[in-house]
mmCIF file with all atom_site columns, C-alpha atoms and ligand atoms in Angstrom:
data_model
loop_
_atom_site.group_PDB
_atom_site.id
_atom_site.type_symbol
_atom_site.label_atom_id
_atom_site.label_alt_id
_atom_site.label_comp_id
_atom_site.label_asym_id
_atom_site.label_entity_id
_atom_site.label_seq_id
_atom_site.pdbx_PDB_ins_code
_atom_site.Cartn_x
_atom_site.Cartn_y
_atom_site.Cartn_z
_atom_site.occupancy
_atom_site.B_iso_or_equiv
_atom_site.pdbx_formal_charge
_atom_site.auth_seq_id
_atom_site.auth_comp_id
_atom_site.auth_asym_id
_atom_site.auth_atom_id
_atom_site.pdbx_PDB_model_num
ATOM   1   C  CA  . UNK A 1 1   ? -27.159 -55.719 -141.093 1.00 0.00 ? 1   UNK A CA  1
ATOM   2   C  CA  . UNK A 1 2   ? -24.482 -57.277 -138.356 1.00 0.00 ? 2   UNK A CA  1
ATOM   3   C  CA  . UNK A 1 3   ? -24.198 -55.244 -135.230 1.00 0.00 ? 3   UNK A CA  1
ATOM   4   C  CA  . UNK A 1 4   ? -20.913 -53.467 -135.272 1.00 0.00 ? 4   UNK A CA  1
ATOM   5   C  CA  . UNK A 1 5   ? -19.324 -53.189 -131.745 1.00 0.00 ? 5   UNK A CA  1
ATOM   6   C  CA  . UNK A 1 6   ? -17.691 -49.680 -131.126 1.00 0.00 ? 6   UNK A CA  1
ATOM   7   C  CA  . UNK A 1 7   ? -14.383 -50.942 -130.201 1.00 0.00 ? 7   UNK A CA  1
ATOM   8   C  CA  . UNK A 1 8   ? -14.350 -52.852 -133.522 1.00 0.00 ? 8   UNK A CA  1
ATOM   9   C  CA  . UNK A 1 9   ? -14.387 -49.280 -135.346 1.00 0.00 ? 9   UNK A CA  1
ATOM   10  C  CA  . UNK A 1 10  ? -12.143 -48.076 -132.499 1.00 0.00 ? 10  UNK A CA  1
ATOM   11  C  CA  . UNK A 1 11  ? -9.819  -50.839 -132.642 1.00 0.00 ? 11  UNK A CA  1
ATOM   12  C  CA  . UNK A 1 12  ? -9.242  -50.733 -129.040 1.00 0.00 ? 12  UNK A CA  1
ATOM   13  C  CA  . UNK A 1 13  ? -9.894  -51.752 -125.364 1.00 0.00 ? 13  UNK A CA  1
ATOM   14  C  CA  . UNK A 1 14  ? -10.477 -48.973 -122.473 1.00 0.00 ? 14  UNK A CA  1
ATOM   15  C  CA  . UNK A 1 15  ? -6.378  -49.010 -121.527 1.00 0.00 ? 15  UNK A CA  1
ATOM   16  C  CA  . UNK A 1 16  ? -7.543  -48.322 -117.604 1.00 0.00 ? 16  UNK A CA  1
ATOM   17  C  CA  . UNK A 1 17  ? -9.996  -50.945 -117.179 1.00 0.00 ? 17  UNK A CA  1
ATOM   18  C  CA  . UNK A 1 18  ? -9.885  -53.058 -119.839 1.00 0.00 ? 18  UNK A CA  1
ATOM   19  C  CA  . UNK A 1 19  ? -13.371 -52.891 -120.911 1.00 0.00 ? 19  UNK A CA  1
ATOM   20  C  CA  . UNK A 1 20  ? -15.321 -52.103 -124.107 1.00 0.00 ? 20  UNK A CA  1
ATOM   21  C  CA  . UNK A 1 21  ? -14.641 -48.518 -125.099 1.00 0.00 ? 21  UNK A CA  1
ATOM   22  C  CA  . UNK A 1 22  ? -17.985 -46.485 -125.283 1.00 0.00 ? 22  UNK A CA  1
ATOM   23  C  CA  . UNK A 1 23  ? -15.847 -42.852 -126.698 1.00 0.00 ? 23  UNK A CA  1
ATOM   24  C  CA  . UNK A 1 24  ? -12.358 -42.693 -127.929 1.00 0.00 ? 24  UNK A CA  1
ATOM   25  C  CA  . UNK A 1 25  ? -9.575  -42.465 -125.799 1.00 0.00 ? 25  UNK A CA  1
ATOM   26  C  CA  . UNK A 1 26  ? -10.889 -44.079 -122.236 1.00 0.00 ? 26  UNK A CA  1
ATOM   27  C  CA  . UNK A 1 27  ? -14.578 -45.466 -121.246 1.00 0.00 ? 27  UNK A CA  1
ATOM   28  C  CA  . UNK A 1 28  ? -16.793 -43.018 -119.938 1.00 0.00 ? 28  UNK A CA  1
ATOM   29  C  CA  . UNK A 1 29  ? -16.933 -44.975 -115.999 1.00 0.00 ? 29  UNK A CA  1
ATOM   30  C  CA  . UNK A 1 30  ? -12.954 -44.278 -116.235 1.00 0.00 ? 30  UNK A CA  1
ATOM   31  C  CA  . UNK A 1 31  ? -13.003 -40.718 -117.348 1.00 0.00 ? 31  UNK A CA  1
ATOM   32  C  CA  . UNK A 1 32  ? -16.270 -40.301 -114.888 1.00 0.00 ? 32  UNK A CA  1
ATOM   33  C  CA  . UNK A 1 33  ? -13.106 -41.449 -112.318 1.00 0.00 ? 33  UNK A CA  1
ATOM   34  C  CA  . UNK A 1 34  ? -10.695 -39.056 -112.955 1.00 0.00 ? 34  UNK A CA  1
ATOM   35  C  CA  . UNK A 1 35  ? -10.970 -36.426 -110.956 1.00 0.00 ? 35  UNK A CA  1
ATOM   36  C  CA  . UNK A 1 36  ? -8.490  -33.292 -110.710 1.00 0.00 ? 36  UNK A CA  1
ATOM   37  C  CA  . UNK A 1 37  ? -6.383  -33.312 -107.705 1.00 0.00 ? 37  UNK A CA  1
ATOM   38  C  CA  . UNK A 1 38  ? -4.488  -29.895 -106.928 1.00 0.00 ? 38  UNK A CA  1
ATOM   39  C  CA  . UNK A 1 39  ? -1.233  -29.773 -104.736 1.00 0.00 ? 39  UNK A CA  1
ATOM   40  C  CA  . UNK A 1 40  ? 0.075   -25.701 -104.854 1.00 0.00 ? 40  UNK A CA  1
ATOM   41  C  CA  . UNK A 1 41  ? 0.226   -24.529 -108.496 1.00 0.00 ? 41  UNK A CA  1
ATOM   42  C  CA  . UNK A 1 42  ? -0.282  -28.085 -110.049 1.00 0.00 ? 42  UNK A CA  1
ATOM   43  C  CA  . UNK A 1 43  ? -3.150  -29.640 -111.278 1.00 0.00 ? 43  UNK A CA  1
ATOM   44  C  CA  . UNK A 1 44  ? -3.023  -33.688 -111.737 1.00 0.00 ? 44  UNK A CA  1
ATOM   45  C  CA  . UNK A 1 45  ? -4.864  -36.364 -112.234 1.00 0.00 ? 45  UNK A CA  1
ATOM   46  C  CA  . UNK A 1 46  ? -3.085  -39.249 -110.514 1.00 0.00 ? 46  UNK A CA  1
ATOM   47  C  CA  . UNK A 1 47  ? -0.205  -40.917 -109.591 1.00 0.00 ? 47  UNK A CA  1
ATOM   48  C  CA  . UNK A 1 48  ? 2.146   -42.065 -112.623 1.00 0.00 ? 48  UNK A CA  1
ATOM   49  C  CA  . UNK A 1 49  ? 1.927   -45.605 -110.618 1.00 0.00 ? 49  UNK A CA  1
ATOM   50  C  CA  . UNK A 1 50  ? -1.753  -45.381 -110.801 1.00 0.00 ? 50  UNK A CA  1
ATOM   51  C  CA  . UNK A 1 51  ? -1.896  -43.935 -114.722 1.00 0.00 ? 51  UNK A CA  1
ATOM   52  C  CA  . UNK A 1 52  ? 1.374   -45.706 -116.166 1.00 0.00 ? 52  UNK A CA  1
ATOM   53  C  CA  . UNK A 1 53  ? -0.655  -47.760 -119.014 1.00 0.00 ? 53  UNK A CA  1
ATOM   54  C  CA  . UNK A 1 54  ? -2.483  -44.461 -119.727 1.00 0.00 ? 54  UNK A CA  1
ATOM   55  C  CA  . UNK A 1 55  ? 0.810   -42.083 -119.896 1.00 0.00 ? 55  UNK A CA  1
ATOM   56  C  CA  . UNK A 1 56  ? 2.634   -44.727 -121.901 1.00 0.00 ? 56  UNK A CA  1
ATOM   57  C  CA  . UNK A 1 57  ? -0.258  -45.045 -124.588 1.00 0.00 ? 57  UNK A CA  1
ATOM   58  C  CA  . UNK A 1 58  ? -0.518  -41.361 -125.083 1.00 0.00 ? 58  UNK A CA  1
ATOM   59  C  CA  . UNK A 1 59  ? 3.390   -41.159 -125.606 1.00 0.00 ? 59  UNK A CA  1
ATOM   60  C  CA  . UNK A 1 60  ? 4.210   -44.188 -127.131 1.00 0.00 ? 60  UNK A CA  1
ATOM   61  C  CA  . UNK A 1 61  ? 1.268   -46.038 -129.253 1.00 0.00 ? 61  UNK A CA  1
ATOM   62  C  CA  . UNK A 1 62  ? -0.188  -43.038 -131.187 1.00 0.00 ? 62  UNK A CA  1
ATOM   63  C  CA  . UNK A 1 63  ? -2.430  -42.432 -128.874 1.00 0.00 ? 63  UNK A CA  1
ATOM   64  C  CA  . UNK A 1 64  ? -3.532  -38.836 -129.043 1.00 0.00 ? 64  UNK A CA  1
ATOM   65  C  CA  . UNK A 1 65  ? -7.428  -40.038 -129.101 1.00 0.00 ? 65  UNK A CA  1
ATOM   66  C  CA  . UNK A 1 66  ? -6.709  -40.272 -125.048 1.00 0.00 ? 66  UNK A CA  1
ATOM   67  C  CA  . UNK A 1 67  ? -5.807  -36.520 -125.067 1.00 0.00 ? 67  UNK A CA  1
ATOM   68  C  CA  . UNK A 1 68  ? -9.323  -35.245 -125.271 1.00 0.00 ? 68  UNK A CA  1
ATOM   69  C  CA  . UNK A 1 69  ? -10.981 -37.143 -122.266 1.00 0.00 ? 69  UNK A CA  1
ATOM   70  C  CA  . UNK A 1 70  ? -7.777  -36.820 -120.359 1.00 0.00 ? 70  UNK A CA  1
ATOM   71  C  CA  . UNK A 1 71  ? -7.669  -32.972 -121.177 1.00 0.00 ? 71  UNK A CA  1
ATOM   72  C  CA  . UNK A 1 72  ? -11.322 -32.698 -120.049 1.00 0.00 ? 72  UNK A CA  1
ATOM   73  C  CA  . UNK A 1 73  ? -10.998 -33.703 -116.312 1.00 0.00 ? 73  UNK A CA  1
ATOM   74  C  CA  . UNK A 1 74  ? -7.679  -31.659 -116.507 1.00 0.00 ? 74  UNK A CA  1
ATOM   75  C  CA  . UNK A 1 75  ? -9.622  -28.538 -117.576 1.00 0.00 ? 75  UNK A CA  1
ATOM   76  C  CA  . UNK A 1 76  ? -12.097 -28.803 -114.704 1.00 0.00 ? 76  UNK A CA  1
ATOM   77  C  CA  . UNK A 1 77  ? -9.717  -28.891 -112.241 1.00 0.00 ? 77  UNK A CA  1
ATOM   78  C  CA  . UNK A 1 78  ? -7.921  -25.510 -113.959 1.00 0.00 ? 78  UNK A CA  1
ATOM   79  C  CA  . UNK A 1 79  ? -11.134 -23.864 -113.857 1.00 0.00 ? 79  UNK A CA  1
ATOM   80  C  CA  . UNK A 1 80  ? -12.221 -24.901 -110.364 1.00 0.00 ? 80  UNK A CA  1
ATOM   81  C  CA  . UNK A 1 81  ? -8.654  -23.554 -108.854 1.00 0.00 ? 81  UNK A CA  1
ATOM   82  C  CA  . UNK A 1 82  ? -9.528  -20.076 -110.065 1.00 0.00 ? 82  UNK A CA  1
ATOM   83  C  CA  . UNK A 1 83  ? -5.855  -19.107 -111.453 1.00 0.00 ? 83  UNK A CA  1
ATOM   84  C  CA  . UNK A 1 84  ? -7.336  -16.868 -114.407 1.00 0.00 ? 84  UNK A CA  1
ATOM   85  C  CA  . UNK A 1 85  ? -5.174  -17.894 -116.783 1.00 0.00 ? 85  UNK A CA  1
ATOM   86  C  CA  . UNK A 1 86  ? -4.451  -16.127 -119.863 1.00 0.00 ? 86  UNK A CA  1
ATOM   87  C  CA  . UNK A 1 87  ? -2.391  -18.358 -122.329 1.00 0.00 ? 87  UNK A CA  1
ATOM   88  C  CA  . UNK A 1 88  ? -1.917  -22.145 -122.470 1.00 0.00 ? 88  UNK A CA  1
ATOM   89  C  CA  . UNK A 1 89  ? 1.380   -23.539 -123.797 1.00 0.00 ? 89  UNK A CA  1
ATOM   90  C  CA  . UNK A 1 90  ? 3.333   -26.829 -123.328 1.00 0.00 ? 90  UNK A CA  1
ATOM   91  C  CA  . UNK A 1 91  ? 6.768   -28.365 -122.424 1.00 0.00 ? 91  UNK A CA  1
ATOM   92  C  CA  . UNK A 1 92  ? 8.615   -28.708 -126.132 1.00 0.00 ? 92  UNK A CA  1
ATOM   93  C  CA  . UNK A 1 93  ? 10.235  -32.224 -126.671 1.00 0.00 ? 93  UNK A CA  1
ATOM   94  C  CA  . UNK A 1 94  ? 13.014  -32.372 -129.049 1.00 0.00 ? 94  UNK A CA  1
ATOM   95  C  CA  . UNK A 1 95  ? 12.339  -32.484 -132.889 1.00 0.00 ? 95  UNK A CA  1
ATOM   96  C  CA  . UNK A 1 96  ? 13.473  -35.869 -133.646 1.00 0.00 ? 96  UNK A CA  1
ATOM   97  C  CA  . UNK A 1 97  ? 10.808  -37.345 -130.856 1.00 0.00 ? 97  UNK A CA  1
ATOM   98  C  CA  . UNK A 1 98  ? 7.962   -35.424 -132.883 1.00 0.00 ? 98  UNK A CA  1
ATOM   99  C  CA  . UNK A 1 99  ? 8.947   -36.644 -136.257 1.00 0.00 ? 99  UNK A CA  1
ATOM   100 C  CA  . UNK A 1 100 ? 8.907   -40.459 -134.848 1.00 0.00 ? 100 UNK A CA  1
ATOM   101 C  CA  . UNK A 1 101 ? 6.001   -40.180 -132.348 1.00 0.00 ? 101 UNK A CA  1
ATOM   102 C  CA  . UNK A 1 102 ? 4.143   -37.578 -134.905 1.00 0.00 ? 102 UNK A CA  1
ATOM   103 C  CA  . UNK A 1 103 ? 3.052   -35.366 -132.224 1.00 0.00 ? 103 UNK A CA  1
ATOM   104 C  CA  . UNK A 1 104 ? 4.339   -34.020 -129.101 1.00 0.00 ? 104 UNK A CA  1
ATOM   105 C  CA  . UNK A 1 105 ? 2.064   -35.637 -126.339 1.00 0.00 ? 105 UNK A CA  1
ATOM   106 C  CA  . UNK A 1 106 ? 2.490   -32.402 -124.327 1.00 0.00 ? 106 UNK A CA  1
ATOM   107 C  CA  . UNK A 1 107 ? 1.226   -30.496 -126.900 1.00 0.00 ? 107 UNK A CA  1
ATOM   108 C  CA  . UNK A 1 108 ? -1.702  -32.535 -127.940 1.00 0.00 ? 108 UNK A CA  1
ATOM   109 C  CA  . UNK A 1 109 ? -2.818  -32.578 -124.280 1.00 0.00 ? 109 UNK A CA  1
ATOM   110 C  CA  . UNK A 1 110 ? -2.192  -28.570 -123.800 1.00 0.00 ? 110 UNK A CA  1
ATOM   111 C  CA  . UNK A 1 111 ? -4.671  -27.724 -127.185 1.00 0.00 ? 111 UNK A CA  1
ATOM   112 C  CA  . UNK A 1 112 ? -7.002  -29.955 -126.338 1.00 0.00 ? 112 UNK A CA  1
ATOM   113 C  CA  . UNK A 1 113 ? -7.412  -28.163 -122.194 1.00 0.00 ? 113 UNK A CA  1
ATOM   114 C  CA  . UNK A 1 114 ? -7.013  -24.584 -123.902 1.00 0.00 ? 114 UNK A CA  1
ATOM   115 C  CA  . UNK A 1 115 ? -10.268 -25.829 -126.552 1.00 0.00 ? 115 UNK A CA  1
ATOM   116 C  CA  . UNK A 1 116 ? -11.955 -26.908 -123.001 1.00 0.00 ? 116 UNK A CA  1
ATOM   117 C  CA  . UNK A 1 117 ? -11.425 -23.565 -121.434 1.00 0.00 ? 117 UNK A CA  1
ATOM   118 C  CA  . UNK A 1 118 ? -11.425 -21.393 -124.459 1.00 0.00 ? 118 UNK A CA  1
ATOM   119 C  CA  . UNK A 1 119 ? -7.866  -20.013 -123.446 1.00 0.00 ? 119 UNK A CA  1
ATOM   120 C  CA  . UNK A 1 120 ? -5.636  -19.473 -126.586 1.00 0.00 ? 120 UNK A CA  1
ATOM   121 C  CA  . UNK A 1 121 ? -2.515  -21.940 -126.810 1.00 0.00 ? 121 UNK A CA  1
ATOM   122 C  CA  . UNK A 1 122 ? 0.297   -20.317 -127.850 1.00 0.00 ? 122 UNK A CA  1
ATOM   123 C  CA  . UNK A 1 123 ? 3.954   -22.035 -128.693 1.00 0.00 ? 123 UNK A CA  1
ATOM   124 C  CA  . UNK A 1 124 ? 6.430   -19.767 -127.001 1.00 0.00 ? 124 UNK A CA  1
ATOM   125 C  CA  . UNK A 1 125 ? 8.584   -21.951 -125.698 1.00 0.00 ? 125 UNK A CA  1
ATOM   126 C  CA  . UNK A 1 126 ? 12.286  -24.036 -127.132 1.00 0.00 ? 126 UNK A CA  1
ATOM   127 C  CA  . UNK A 1 127 ? 14.262  -26.603 -126.224 1.00 0.00 ? 127 UNK A CA  1
ATOM   128 C  CA  . UNK A 1 128 ? 18.054  -27.280 -126.725 1.00 0.00 ? 128 UNK A CA  1
ATOM   129 C  CA  . UNK A 1 129 ? 19.500  -30.473 -127.039 1.00 0.00 ? 129 UNK A CA  1
ATOM   130 C  CA  . UNK A 1 130 ? 21.347  -31.818 -123.602 1.00 0.00 ? 130 UNK A CA  1
ATOM   131 C  CA  . UNK A 1 131 ? 22.770  -34.979 -123.493 1.00 0.00 ? 131 UNK A CA  1
ATOM   132 C  CA  . UNK A 1 132 ? 21.383  -38.149 -121.795 1.00 0.00 ? 132 UNK A CA  1
ATOM   133 C  CA  . UNK A 1 133 ? 21.363  -37.178 -117.868 1.00 0.00 ? 133 UNK A CA  1
ATOM   134 C  CA  . UNK A 1 134 ? 20.053  -40.156 -116.319 1.00 0.00 ? 134 UNK A CA  1
ATOM   135 C  CA  . UNK A 1 135 ? 23.501  -40.832 -115.113 1.00 0.00 ? 135 UNK A CA  1
ATOM   136 C  CA  . UNK A 1 136 ? 23.945  -37.535 -113.894 1.00 0.00 ? 136 UNK A CA  1
ATOM   137 C  CA  . UNK A 1 137 ? 24.239  -36.489 -110.407 1.00 0.00 ? 137 UNK A CA  1
ATOM   138 C  CA  . UNK A 1 138 ? 20.990  -34.564 -109.437 1.00 0.00 ? 138 UNK A CA  1
ATOM   139 C  CA  . UNK A 1 139 ? 22.795  -31.266 -108.880 1.00 0.00 ? 139 UNK A CA  1
ATOM   140 C  CA  . UNK A 1 140 ? 24.573  -31.511 -112.533 1.00 0.00 ? 140 UNK A CA  1
ATOM   141 C  CA  . UNK A 1 141 ? 20.970  -32.277 -113.929 1.00 0.00 ? 141 UNK A CA  1
ATOM   142 C  CA  . UNK A 1 142 ? 19.646  -29.243 -112.411 1.00 0.00 ? 142 UNK A CA  1
ATOM   143 C  CA  . UNK A 1 143 ? 22.065  -26.951 -113.596 1.00 0.00 ? 143 UNK A CA  1
ATOM   144 C  CA  . UNK A 1 144 ? 22.482  -28.574 -117.185 1.00 0.00 ? 144 UNK A CA  1
ATOM   145 C  CA  . UNK A 1 145 ? 18.446  -28.397 -117.412 1.00 0.00 ? 145 UNK A CA  1
ATOM   146 C  CA  . UNK A 1 146 ? 18.454  -24.698 -116.438 1.00 0.00 ? 146 UNK A CA  1
ATOM   147 C  CA  . UNK A 1 147 ? 19.800  -24.098 -119.885 1.00 0.00 ? 147 UNK A CA  1
ATOM   148 C  CA  . UNK A 1 148 ? 17.696  -26.134 -121.928 1.00 0.00 ? 148 UNK A CA  1
ATOM   149 C  CA  . UNK A 1 149 ? 14.215  -23.963 -121.857 1.00 0.00 ? 149 UNK A CA  1
ATOM   150 C  CA  . UNK A 1 150 ? 14.100  -20.512 -123.742 1.00 0.00 ? 150 UNK A CA  1
ATOM   151 C  CA  . UNK A 1 151 ? 11.251  -18.155 -125.082 1.00 0.00 ? 151 UNK A CA  1
ATOM   152 C  CA  . UNK A 1 152 ? 11.422  -17.888 -128.427 1.00 0.00 ? 152 UNK A CA  1
ATOM   153 C  CA  . UNK A 1 153 ? 9.127   -14.783 -129.160 1.00 0.00 ? 153 UNK A CA  1
ATOM   154 C  CA  . UNK A 1 154 ? 7.587   -12.029 -127.079 1.00 0.00 ? 154 UNK A CA  1
ATOM   155 C  CA  . UNK A 1 155 ? 5.321   -13.209 -124.429 1.00 0.00 ? 155 UNK A CA  1
ATOM   156 C  CA  . UNK A 1 156 ? 1.665   -12.314 -125.067 1.00 0.00 ? 156 UNK A CA  1
ATOM   157 C  CA  . UNK A 1 157 ? 0.167   -12.849 -121.706 1.00 0.00 ? 157 UNK A CA  1
ATOM   158 C  CA  . UNK A 1 158 ? 0.930   -12.739 -118.316 1.00 0.00 ? 158 UNK A CA  1
ATOM   159 C  CA  . UNK A 1 159 ? -0.381  -15.603 -116.284 1.00 0.00 ? 159 UNK A CA  1
ATOM   160 C  CA  . UNK A 1 160 ? 0.271   -18.941 -117.933 1.00 0.00 ? 160 UNK A CA  1
ATOM   161 C  CA  . UNK A 1 161 ? -0.859  -22.657 -117.879 1.00 0.00 ? 161 UNK A CA  1
ATOM   162 C  CA  . UNK A 1 162 ? 2.396   -25.208 -118.477 1.00 0.00 ? 162 UNK A CA  1
ATOM   163 C  CA  . UNK A 1 163 ? 1.051   -28.797 -119.770 1.00 0.00 ? 163 UNK A CA  1
ATOM   164 C  CA  . UNK A 1 164 ? 3.447   -31.494 -119.391 1.00 0.00 ? 164 UNK A CA  1
ATOM   165 C  CA  . UNK A 1 165 ? 2.472   -35.353 -119.748 1.00 0.00 ? 165 UNK A CA  1
ATOM   166 C  CA  . UNK A 1 166 ? 4.143   -36.735 -116.293 1.00 0.00 ? 166 UNK A CA  1
ATOM   167 C  CA  . UNK A 1 167 ? 5.716   -34.341 -113.463 1.00 0.00 ? 167 UNK A CA  1
ATOM   168 C  CA  . UNK A 1 168 ? 8.631   -36.476 -112.206 1.00 0.00 ? 168 UNK A CA  1
ATOM   169 C  CA  . UNK A 1 169 ? 11.215  -34.311 -109.763 1.00 0.00 ? 169 UNK A CA  1
ATOM   170 C  CA  . UNK A 1 170 ? 9.484   -30.649 -110.793 1.00 0.00 ? 170 UNK A CA  1
ATOM   171 C  CA  . UNK A 1 171 ? 12.806  -30.240 -111.826 1.00 0.00 ? 171 UNK A CA  1
ATOM   172 C  CA  . UNK A 1 172 ? 11.279  -29.197 -115.629 1.00 0.00 ? 172 UNK A CA  1
ATOM   173 C  CA  . UNK A 1 173 ? 8.980   -27.256 -114.746 1.00 0.00 ? 173 UNK A CA  1
ATOM   174 C  CA  . UNK A 1 174 ? 11.316  -25.138 -112.690 1.00 0.00 ? 174 UNK A CA  1
ATOM   175 C  CA  . UNK A 1 175 ? 13.119  -24.712 -115.608 1.00 0.00 ? 175 UNK A CA  1
ATOM   176 C  CA  . UNK A 1 176 ? 10.611  -23.768 -117.806 1.00 0.00 ? 176 UNK A CA  1
ATOM   177 C  CA  . UNK A 1 177 ? 9.129   -21.416 -114.984 1.00 0.00 ? 177 UNK A CA  1
ATOM   178 C  CA  . UNK A 1 178 ? 12.616  -19.649 -114.686 1.00 0.00 ? 178 UNK A CA  1
ATOM   179 C  CA  . UNK A 1 179 ? 12.455  -18.988 -118.418 1.00 0.00 ? 179 UNK A CA  1
ATOM   180 C  CA  . UNK A 1 180 ? 8.768   -17.978 -118.737 1.00 0.00 ? 180 UNK A CA  1
ATOM   181 C  CA  . UNK A 1 181 ? 9.656   -15.704 -115.479 1.00 0.00 ? 181 UNK A CA  1
ATOM   182 C  CA  . UNK A 1 182 ? 12.700  -14.260 -116.977 1.00 0.00 ? 182 UNK A CA  1
ATOM   183 C  CA  . UNK A 1 183 ? 10.833  -13.021 -120.040 1.00 0.00 ? 183 UNK A CA  1
ATOM   184 C  CA  . UNK A 1 184 ? 8.195   -11.418 -118.203 1.00 0.00 ? 184 UNK A CA  1
ATOM   185 C  CA  . UNK A 1 185 ? 5.910   -13.808 -116.968 1.00 0.00 ? 185 UNK A CA  1
ATOM   186 C  CA  . UNK A 1 186 ? 3.917   -13.153 -114.089 1.00 0.00 ? 186 UNK A CA  1
ATOM   187 C  CA  . UNK A 1 187 ? 2.427   -16.621 -112.576 1.00 0.00 ? 187 UNK A CA  1
ATOM   188 C  CA  . UNK A 1 188 ? 3.067   -20.184 -113.861 1.00 0.00 ? 188 UNK A CA  1
ATOM   189 C  CA  . UNK A 1 189 ? 0.632   -22.833 -113.338 1.00 0.00 ? 189 UNK A CA  1
ATOM   190 C  CA  . UNK A 1 190 ? 1.054   -26.552 -114.181 1.00 0.00 ? 190 UNK A CA  1
ATOM   191 C  CA  . UNK A 1 191 ? -0.948  -29.217 -115.284 1.00 0.00 ? 191 UNK A CA  1
ATOM   192 C  CA  . UNK A 1 192 ? -0.093  -32.827 -115.622 1.00 0.00 ? 192 UNK A CA  1
ATOM   193 C  CA  . UNK A 1 193 ? -1.691  -36.198 -116.128 1.00 0.00 ? 193 UNK A CA  1
ATOM   194 C  CA  . UNK A 1 194 ? 0.414   -38.049 -113.504 1.00 0.00 ? 194 UNK A CA  1
ATOM   195 C  CA  . UNK A 1 195 ? 2.715   -37.330 -110.587 1.00 0.00 ? 195 UNK A CA  1
ATOM   196 C  CA  . UNK A 1 196 ? 5.619   -39.666 -109.961 1.00 0.00 ? 196 UNK A CA  1
ATOM   197 C  CA  . UNK A 1 197 ? 4.769   -38.940 -106.110 1.00 0.00 ? 197 UNK A CA  1
ATOM   198 C  CA  . UNK A 1 198 ? 2.781   -36.477 -104.187 1.00 0.00 ? 198 UNK A CA  1
ATOM   199 C  CA  . UNK A 1 199 ? 4.110   -33.297 -105.655 1.00 0.00 ? 199 UNK A CA  1
ATOM   200 C  CA  . UNK A 1 200 ? 5.019   -30.084 -103.518 1.00 0.00 ? 200 UNK A CA  1
HETATM 201 ZN ZN1 . ZN  B 2 .   ? -12.298 -47.998 -118.694 1.00 0.00 ? 1   ZN  B ZN1 1
#
């Protein structure tokens, strides 16, 4: 019987080192090299520059198998931070993006982190459509974003972990945090795969 390489079964190489995959998502060596970093209320794995390929694959290429190893590293960081999270949720995307991709990468990641930590994942947020913001000034973007997110139900917990794939300016995180706090959240912490620059 011929030997079958695991990469032939999984159909991919490690997106970080290009080596042979010995588990789904990323290889064990690369996973061991991912160490969660903490800045204030945010846990992240590395800069966007270093993890760009990984983030893109999770987002655009049906790469949900990446979520588990990334979530394991993030969950370790969250546990070490001692935040006493009571529930986990994710930044919602728009329905047609889910329709196109089949899933919301932030939600897939959040559910895996919830599983690792033994904390419940709860879908509590909604997102309104806002026109493309890339050509607007930062001030206009910030005010548009403020009304973009809303809480859809009574919050069953006070201390939340909010999961997204990337931290860019922090504007999205702050907009969601405001919505959660307005609905009664006491504390909101964040976990993302990559930060565009050192978050503050
Ligand atoms: Zn690797």
